[in-house]
Amino acid sequence: GENVEQHPSTLSVQEGDSAVIKCTYSDSASNYFPWYKQELGKRPQLIIDIRSNVGEKKDQRIAVTLNKTAKHFSLHITETQPEDSAVYFCAAWRNSGGYQKVTFGTGTKLQVIP
Amino acid sequence: DAGVTQSPTHLIKTRGQQVTLRCSPISGHKSVSWYQQVLGQGPQFIFQYYEKEERGRGNFPDRFSARQFPNYSSELNVNALLLGDSALYLCASTLNPDTNTGELFFGEGSRLTVL
């Protein structure tokens, strides 16, 4: 089965600095890689995603890169703000013949220090 | 528009009991999936249903079962509860997994405590 490793487990940055979270996956058939932000006591919310036929995607201060050969993908947050503080989860999604399986990483707790 | 709704929001059960959790997807969404999130960990995939058919199953024992109804709502059942089943159970809906849009819209979850 799929295995998704996520690092680091905790990350503290000063406001305005950049934050990078990395994930690796094992199943080469995984073809969709979303990132979710979960604030304390709230539901996970999609912040950005990337498909296996794309190497990089950017949305304002957030970007995701994918290296299919190495089976890793990363989340980059620039100009961090206190409201970016949350737990971030990566996920690897396999969709083959309409059959789905999603594997989440273990999460990264990001703290942005004002 | 209403988002994904789940009930109950909190419940307490004792070991050996059975529990049923309910989920209503976003209007127009035909696929529902269930996840177990233990405190401090990422969500673990349990099931996905689309058009009332099972389309995905995670590594959970047979004590876990689910179904989807004609109105696309879904129930997750867990029998013979164990202490380790204590977790937040998240339901998520997607428009159509076959189109590979992928985005999951999560509900607020049902927090189950097993004593």
PDB file of C-alpha atoms in Angstrom:
ATOM      1  CA  GLY A   1       0.000   0.000   0.000  1.00  0.00           C
ATOM      2  CA  GLU A   2       0.884   3.666  -0.204  1.00  0.00           C
ATOM      3  CA  ASN A   3       3.106   5.198   2.457  1.00  0.00           C
ATOM      4  CA  VAL A   4       3.425   8.970   2.816  1.00  0.00           C
ATOM      5  CA  GLU A   5       6.147  10.443   4.980  1.00  0.00           C
ATOM      6  CA  GLN A   6       6.000  14.096   5.983  1.00  0.00           C
ATOM      7  CA  HIS A   7       8.737  16.276   7.478  1.00  0.00           C
ATOM      8  CA  PRO A   8       9.237  18.142   9.681  1.00  0.00           C
ATOM      9  CA  SER A   9       6.632  17.312  12.311  1.00  0.00           C
ATOM     10  CA  THR A  10       6.934  20.809  13.800  1.00  0.00           C
ATOM     11  CA  LEU A  11       8.204  24.023  12.273  1.00  0.00           C
ATOM     12  CA  SER A  12       8.634  27.466  13.813  1.00  0.00           C
ATOM     13  CA  VAL A  13       9.406  30.478  11.668  1.00  0.00           C
ATOM     14  CA  GLN A  14       9.496  34.204  12.173  1.00  0.00           C
ATOM     15  CA  GLU A  15       6.750  36.214  10.562  1.00  0.00           C
ATOM     16  CA  GLY A  16       7.768  37.126   7.029  1.00  0.00           C
ATOM     17  CA  ASP A  17      10.113  34.164   6.603  1.00  0.00           C
ATOM     18  CA  SER A  18       9.441  31.196   4.338  1.00  0.00           C
ATOM     19  CA  ALA A  19       8.315  27.737   5.393  1.00  0.00           C
ATOM     20  CA  VAL A  20       8.906  24.489   3.528  1.00  0.00           C
ATOM     21  CA  ILE A  21       7.234  21.165   4.246  1.00  0.00           C
ATOM     22  CA  LYS A  22       8.280  18.011   2.428  1.00  0.00           C
ATOM     23  CA  CYS A  23       6.509  14.733   1.686  1.00  0.00           C
ATOM     24  CA  THR A  24       7.589  11.519   0.033  1.00  0.00           C
ATOM     25  CA  TYR A  25       5.324   8.778  -1.284  1.00  0.00           C
ATOM     26  CA  SER A  26       5.901   5.187  -2.265  1.00  0.00           C
ATOM     27  CA  ASP A  27       3.207   4.274  -4.810  1.00  0.00           C
ATOM     28  CA  SER A  28       4.204   5.371  -8.301  1.00  0.00           C
ATOM     29  CA  ALA A  29       0.530   5.081  -9.342  1.00  0.00           C
ATOM     30  CA  SER A  30      -0.452   8.002  -7.111  1.00  0.00           C
ATOM     31  CA  ASN A  31      -1.487  10.813  -9.400  1.00  0.00           C
ATOM     32  CA  TYR A  32      -2.899  13.657  -7.332  1.00  0.00           C
ATOM     33  CA  PHE A  33      -1.268  15.420  -4.399  1.00  0.00           C
ATOM     34  CA  PRO A  34      -3.318  17.864  -2.307  1.00  0.00           C
ATOM     35  CA  TRP A  35      -2.268  19.861   0.731  1.00  0.00           C
ATOM     36  CA  TYR A  36      -4.655  20.576   3.591  1.00  0.00           C
ATOM     37  CA  LYS A  37      -4.567  23.121   6.392  1.00  0.00           C
ATOM     38  CA  GLN A  38      -6.251  22.206   9.654  1.00  0.00           C
ATOM     39  CA  GLU A  39      -6.682  24.793  12.369  1.00  0.00           C
ATOM     40  CA  LEU A  40      -7.231  23.616  15.913  1.00  0.00           C
ATOM     41  CA  GLY A  41     -10.632  21.998  16.295  1.00  0.00           C
ATOM     42  CA  LYS A  42     -11.610  22.637  12.706  1.00  0.00           C
ATOM     43  CA  ARG A  43     -11.966  20.623   9.538  1.00  0.00           C
ATOM     44  CA  PRO A  44      -9.091  20.153   7.059  1.00  0.00           C
ATOM     45  CA  GLN A  45      -9.325  22.559   4.160  1.00  0.00           C
ATOM     46  CA  LEU A  46      -7.650  22.261   0.793  1.00  0.00           C
ATOM     47  CA  ILE A  47      -5.102  25.002   0.197  1.00  0.00           C
ATOM     48  CA  ILE A  48      -3.368  23.834  -2.973  1.00  0.00           C
ATOM     49  CA  ASP A  49      -3.025  20.704  -5.062  1.00  0.00           C
ATOM     50  CA  ILE A  50      -0.942  19.353  -7.914  1.00  0.00           C
ATOM     51  CA  ARG A  51      -1.431  16.585 -10.443  1.00  0.00           C
ATOM     52  CA  SER A  52       1.178  14.134 -11.584  1.00  0.00           C
ATOM     53  CA  ASN A  53       1.524  15.756 -15.010  1.00  0.00           C
ATOM     54  CA  VAL A  54       2.576  19.090 -13.513  1.00  0.00           C
ATOM     55  CA  GLY A  55       5.865  19.977 -11.836  1.00  0.00           C
ATOM     56  CA  GLU A  56       4.958  23.150 -10.026  1.00  0.00           C
ATOM     57  CA  LYS A  57       1.906  25.185  -9.103  1.00  0.00           C
ATOM     58  CA  LYS A  58       1.644  28.531  -7.379  1.00  0.00           C
ATOM     59  CA  ASP A  59      -1.199  30.424  -5.742  1.00  0.00           C
ATOM     60  CA  GLN A  60      -0.162  33.780  -4.275  1.00  0.00           C
ATOM     61  CA  ARG A  61       2.093  32.999  -1.274  1.00  0.00           C
ATOM     62  CA  ILE A  62       1.706  29.238  -1.570  1.00  0.00           C
ATOM     63  CA  ALA A  63       3.446  26.937  -4.034  1.00  0.00           C
ATOM     64  CA  VAL A  64       3.780  23.213  -4.450  1.00  0.00           C
ATOM     65  CA  THR A  65       6.443  21.312  -6.372  1.00  0.00           C
ATOM     66  CA  LEU A  66       6.384  17.689  -7.462  1.00  0.00           C
ATOM     67  CA  ASN A  67       9.276  15.444  -8.430  1.00  0.00           C
ATOM     68  CA  LYS A  68       7.738  12.255  -9.803  1.00  0.00           C
ATOM     69  CA  THR A  69      11.054  10.533 -10.322  1.00  0.00           C
ATOM     70  CA  ALA A  70      12.074  10.990  -6.710  1.00  0.00           C
ATOM     71  CA  LYS A  71       8.466  10.604  -5.493  1.00  0.00           C
ATOM     72  CA  HIS A  72       8.465  13.689  -3.392  1.00  0.00           C
ATOM     73  CA  PHE A  73       6.492  16.890  -3.264  1.00  0.00           C
ATOM     74  CA  SER A  74       6.856  20.025  -1.200  1.00  0.00           C
ATOM     75  CA  LEU A  75       4.767  22.912   0.079  1.00  0.00           C
ATOM     76  CA  HIS A  76       6.335  26.361   0.112  1.00  0.00           C
ATOM     77  CA  ILE A  77       4.798  29.267   2.008  1.00  0.00           C
ATOM     78  CA  THR A  78       6.447  32.652   1.525  1.00  0.00           C
ATOM     79  CA  GLU A  79       6.028  35.795   3.616  1.00  0.00           C
ATOM     80  CA  THR A  80       4.461  33.814   6.424  1.00  0.00           C
ATOM     81  CA  GLN A  81       1.831  35.440   8.609  1.00  0.00           C
ATOM     82  CA  PRO A  82       0.532  34.497  12.078  1.00  0.00           C
ATOM     83  CA  GLU A  83      -2.704  33.257  10.531  1.00  0.00           C
ATOM     84  CA  ASP A  84      -0.671  30.632   8.655  1.00  0.00           C
ATOM     85  CA  SER A  85      -0.159  28.877  11.995  1.00  0.00           C
ATOM     86  CA  ALA A  86      -1.916  25.501  11.762  1.00  0.00           C
ATOM     87  CA  VAL A  87      -1.280  21.835  11.057  1.00  0.00           C
ATOM     88  CA  TYR A  88      -0.588  21.069   7.416  1.00  0.00           C
ATOM     89  CA  PHE A  89      -1.177  17.655   5.856  1.00  0.00           C
ATOM     90  CA  CYS A  90       0.014  16.369   2.526  1.00  0.00           C
ATOM     91  CA  ALA A  91      -1.791  13.525   0.797  1.00  0.00           C
ATOM     92  CA  ALA A  92      -1.253  11.155  -2.095  1.00  0.00           C
ATOM     93  CA  TRP A  93      -4.308  10.149  -4.059  1.00  0.00           C
ATOM     94  CA  ARG A  94      -4.539   7.147  -6.318  1.00  0.00           C
ATOM     95  CA  ASN A  95      -7.388   7.044  -8.773  1.00  0.00           C
ATOM     96  CA  SER A  96      -7.347   4.051 -11.064  1.00  0.00           C
ATOM     97  CA  GLY A  97     -10.425   2.817 -12.881  1.00  0.00           C
ATOM     98  CA  GLY A  98     -12.683   4.828 -10.606  1.00  0.00           C
ATOM     99  CA  TYR A  99     -11.273   3.150  -7.489  1.00  0.00           C
ATOM    100  CA  GLN A 100      -9.883   5.619  -5.023  1.00  0.00           C
ATOM    101  CA  LYS A 101      -7.416   5.531  -2.196  1.00  0.00           C
ATOM    102  CA  VAL A 102      -6.056   8.532  -0.334  1.00  0.00           C
ATOM    103  CA  THR A 103      -3.121   8.405   2.059  1.00  0.00           C
ATOM    104  CA  PHE A 104      -2.351  11.378   4.291  1.00  0.00           C
ATOM    105  CA  GLY A 105       0.967  12.342   5.813  1.00  0.00           C
ATOM    106  CA  THR A 106       1.387  12.629   9.564  1.00  0.00           C
ATOM    107  CA  GLY A 107       1.137  16.410   9.586  1.00  0.00           C
ATOM    108  CA  THR A 108       3.380  19.403  10.244  1.00  0.00           C
ATOM    109  CA  LYS A 109       2.530  21.854  12.986  1.00  0.00           C
ATOM    110  CA  LEU A 110       3.566  25.271  11.717  1.00  0.00           C
ATOM    111  CA  GLN A 111       3.995  28.109  14.178  1.00  0.00           C
ATOM    112  CA  VAL A 112       4.569  31.609  12.828  1.00  0.00           C
ATOM    113  CA  ILE A 113       6.070  33.838  15.479  1.00  0.00           C
ATOM    114  CA  PRO A 114       5.011  37.503  15.234  1.00  0.00           C
TER     115      PRO A 114
ATOM    116  CA  ASP B   1     -25.214  26.548   0.361  1.00  0.00           C
ATOM    117  CA  ALA B   2     -24.832  23.999   3.126  1.00  0.00           C
ATOM    118  CA  GLY B   3     -21.495  22.281   3.383  1.00  0.00           C
ATOM    119  CA  VAL B   4     -20.924  18.678   4.405  1.00  0.00           C
ATOM    120  CA  THR B   5     -22.928  17.976   7.544  1.00  0.00           C
ATOM    121  CA  GLN B   6     -22.198  15.244  10.053  1.00  0.00           C
ATOM    122  CA  SER B   7     -24.053  13.940  13.067  1.00  0.00           C
ATOM    123  CA  PRO B   8     -23.681  13.526  15.910  1.00  0.00           C
ATOM    124  CA  THR B   9     -20.883  15.992  16.636  1.00  0.00           C
ATOM    125  CA  HIS B  10     -19.821  14.279  19.843  1.00  0.00           C
ATOM    126  CA  LEU B  11     -20.658  10.933  21.378  1.00  0.00           C
ATOM    127  CA  ILE B  12     -19.443   8.668  24.124  1.00  0.00           C
ATOM    128  CA  LYS B  13     -19.700   4.895  23.959  1.00  0.00           C
ATOM    129  CA  THR B  14     -18.373   1.993  25.986  1.00  0.00           C
ATOM    130  CA  ARG B  15     -16.284  -0.893  24.742  1.00  0.00           C
ATOM    131  CA  GLY B  16     -18.246  -3.504  22.837  1.00  0.00           C
ATOM    132  CA  GLN B  17     -21.009  -1.144  21.797  1.00  0.00           C
ATOM    133  CA  GLN B  18     -21.915  -0.186  18.251  1.00  0.00           C
ATOM    134  CA  VAL B  19     -22.040   3.273  16.732  1.00  0.00           C
ATOM    135  CA  THR B  20     -23.562   4.796  13.599  1.00  0.00           C
ATOM    136  CA  LEU B  21     -22.284   8.072  12.209  1.00  0.00           C
ATOM    137  CA  ARG B  22     -24.107  10.025   9.543  1.00  0.00           C
ATOM    138  CA  CYS B  23     -23.029  12.324   6.754  1.00  0.00           C
ATOM    139  CA  SER B  24     -24.819  14.468   4.194  1.00  0.00           C
ATOM    140  CA  PRO B  25     -22.691  15.645   1.270  1.00  0.00           C
ATOM    141  CA  ILE B  26     -22.751  18.993  -0.409  1.00  0.00           C
ATOM    142  CA  SER B  27     -25.746  19.276  -2.702  1.00  0.00           C
ATOM    143  CA  GLY B  28     -24.840  17.844  -6.094  1.00  0.00           C
ATOM    144  CA  HIS B  29     -21.910  15.801  -4.798  1.00  0.00           C
ATOM    145  CA  LYS B  30     -22.307  12.101  -5.455  1.00  0.00           C
ATOM    146  CA  SER B  31     -19.260  10.742  -3.677  1.00  0.00           C
ATOM    147  CA  VAL B  32     -18.670  10.434   0.056  1.00  0.00           C
ATOM    148  CA  SER B  33     -15.567   9.207   1.845  1.00  0.00           C
ATOM    149  CA  TRP B  34     -14.834   8.530   5.502  1.00  0.00           C
ATOM    150  CA  TYR B  35     -11.661   9.131   7.485  1.00  0.00           C
ATOM    151  CA  GLN B  36     -10.494   8.412  11.012  1.00  0.00           C
ATOM    152  CA  GLN B  37      -8.269  11.042  12.613  1.00  0.00           C
ATOM    153  CA  VAL B  38      -6.628  10.068  15.853  1.00  0.00           C
ATOM    154  CA  LEU B  39      -5.368  13.008  17.914  1.00  0.00           C
ATOM    155  CA  GLY B  40      -2.056  14.278  16.580  1.00  0.00           C
ATOM    156  CA  GLN B  41      -2.150  12.224  13.376  1.00  0.00           C
ATOM    157  CA  GLY B  42      -3.308  12.656   9.817  1.00  0.00           C
ATOM    158  CA  PRO B  43      -6.669  11.390   8.618  1.00  0.00           C
ATOM    159  CA  GLN B  44      -6.724   7.682   7.766  1.00  0.00           C
ATOM    160  CA  PHE B  45      -8.850   6.655   4.801  1.00  0.00           C
ATOM    161  CA  ILE B  46     -11.637   4.217   5.678  1.00  0.00           C
ATOM    162  CA  PHE B  47     -14.093   4.085   2.753  1.00  0.00           C
ATOM    163  CA  GLN B  48     -15.188   5.892  -0.357  1.00  0.00           C
ATOM    164  CA  TYR B  49     -18.604   5.523  -1.965  1.00  0.00           C
ATOM    165  CA  TYR B  50     -19.834   6.800  -5.288  1.00  0.00           C
ATOM    166  CA  GLU B  51     -23.326   6.265  -6.641  1.00  0.00           C
ATOM    167  CA  LYS B  52     -23.987   3.859  -3.747  1.00  0.00           C
ATOM    168  CA  GLU B  53     -21.070   1.631  -4.702  1.00  0.00           C
ATOM    169  CA  GLU B  54     -17.889   1.163  -2.722  1.00  0.00           C
ATOM    170  CA  ARG B  55     -15.017   2.700  -4.628  1.00  0.00           C
ATOM    171  CA  GLY B  56     -12.257   2.489  -2.069  1.00  0.00           C
ATOM    172  CA  ARG B  57     -11.398   0.802   1.205  1.00  0.00           C
ATOM    173  CA  GLY B  58      -8.585   1.494   3.623  1.00  0.00           C
ATOM    174  CA  ASN B  59      -6.859  -0.882   6.029  1.00  0.00           C
ATOM    175  CA  PHE B  60      -9.582  -1.165   8.637  1.00  0.00           C
ATOM    176  CA  PRO B  61     -11.090  -4.317  10.157  1.00  0.00           C
ATOM    177  CA  ASP B  62     -14.468  -5.711   9.174  1.00  0.00           C
ATOM    178  CA  ARG B  63     -15.947  -4.074  12.263  1.00  0.00           C
ATOM    179  CA  PHE B  64     -16.084  -0.957  10.112  1.00  0.00           C
ATOM    180  CA  SER B  65     -18.772  -0.805   7.448  1.00  0.00           C
ATOM    181  CA  ALA B  66     -20.508   1.900   5.487  1.00  0.00           C
ATOM    182  CA  ARG B  67     -23.205   2.494   2.967  1.00  0.00           C
ATOM    183  CA  GLN B  68     -24.506   5.248   0.736  1.00  0.00           C
ATOM    184  CA  PHE B  69     -28.152   5.993   0.211  1.00  0.00           C
ATOM    185  CA  PRO B  70     -30.026   7.083  -2.960  1.00  0.00           C
ATOM    186  CA  ASN B  71     -29.874  10.707  -1.780  1.00  0.00           C
ATOM    187  CA  TYR B  72     -26.054  10.300  -1.544  1.00  0.00           C
ATOM    188  CA  SER B  73     -25.957  10.596   2.228  1.00  0.00           C
ATOM    189  CA  SER B  74     -23.908   7.980   4.005  1.00  0.00           C
ATOM    190  CA  GLU B  75     -23.578   6.091   7.254  1.00  0.00           C
ATOM    191  CA  LEU B  76     -20.473   4.674   8.871  1.00  0.00           C
ATOM    192  CA  ASN B  77     -21.017   1.821  11.313  1.00  0.00           C
ATOM    193  CA  VAL B  78     -18.478   0.523  13.788  1.00  0.00           C
ATOM    194  CA  ASN B  79     -19.238  -2.638  15.753  1.00  0.00           C
ATOM    195  CA  ALA B  80     -17.643  -4.045  18.888  1.00  0.00           C
ATOM    196  CA  LEU B  81     -16.003  -0.740  19.776  1.00  0.00           C
ATOM    197  CA  LEU B  82     -12.470  -0.732  21.145  1.00  0.00           C
ATOM    198  CA  LEU B  83     -10.714   1.971  23.118  1.00  0.00           C
ATOM    199  CA  GLY B  84      -8.523   2.557  20.057  1.00  0.00           C
ATOM    200  CA  ASP B  85     -11.544   3.563  18.007  1.00  0.00           C
ATOM    201  CA  SER B  86     -11.654   6.853  19.885  1.00  0.00           C
ATOM    202  CA  ALA B  87     -11.036   9.491  17.234  1.00  0.00           C
ATOM    203  CA  LEU B  88     -12.497  12.229  15.106  1.00  0.00           C
ATOM    204  CA  TYR B  89     -14.397  10.695  12.209  1.00  0.00           C
ATOM    205  CA  LEU B  90     -14.414  12.926   9.179  1.00  0.00           C
ATOM    206  CA  CYS B  91     -16.692  12.692   6.204  1.00  0.00           C
ATOM    207  CA  ALA B  92     -15.781  14.327   2.923  1.00  0.00           C
ATOM    208  CA  SER B  93     -17.674  14.751  -0.324  1.00  0.00           C
ATOM    209  CA  THR B  94     -16.497  15.200  -3.890  1.00  0.00           C
ATOM    210  CA  LEU B  95     -18.422  16.001  -7.016  1.00  0.00           C
ATOM    211  CA  ASN B  96     -17.404  13.031  -9.115  1.00  0.00           C
ATOM    212  CA  PRO B  97     -14.230  11.053  -8.447  1.00  0.00           C
ATOM    213  CA  ASP B  98     -14.194   9.739 -12.002  1.00  0.00           C
ATOM    214  CA  THR B  99     -13.454  13.200 -13.325  1.00  0.00           C
ATOM    215  CA  ASN B 100     -10.400  13.233 -11.076  1.00  0.00           C
ATOM    216  CA  THR B 101     -11.109  16.696  -9.739  1.00  0.00           C
ATOM    217  CA  GLY B 102     -10.066  15.302  -6.432  1.00  0.00           C
ATOM    218  CA  GLU B 103     -10.958  18.105  -4.068  1.00  0.00           C
ATOM    219  CA  LEU B 104     -12.360  16.824  -0.794  1.00  0.00           C
ATOM    220  CA  PHE B 105     -14.790  18.977   1.146  1.00  0.00           C
ATOM    221  CA  PHE B 106     -14.701  17.891   4.764  1.00  0.00           C
ATOM    222  CA  GLY B 107     -17.397  18.064   7.379  1.00  0.00           C
ATOM    223  CA  GLU B 108     -16.696  19.180  10.940  1.00  0.00           C
ATOM    224  CA  GLY B 109     -16.459  15.583  12.066  1.00  0.00           C
ATOM    225  CA  SER B 110     -17.953  13.346  14.731  1.00  0.00           C
ATOM    226  CA  ARG B 111     -15.783  12.995  17.816  1.00  0.00           C
ATOM    227  CA  LEU B 112     -16.148   9.499  19.263  1.00  0.00           C
ATOM    228  CA  THR B 113     -14.893   8.646  22.719  1.00  0.00           C
ATOM    229  CA  VAL B 114     -14.862   4.991  23.749  1.00  0.00           C
ATOM    230  CA  LEU B 115     -14.615   4.331  27.484  1.00  0.00           C
TER     231      LEU B 115
END
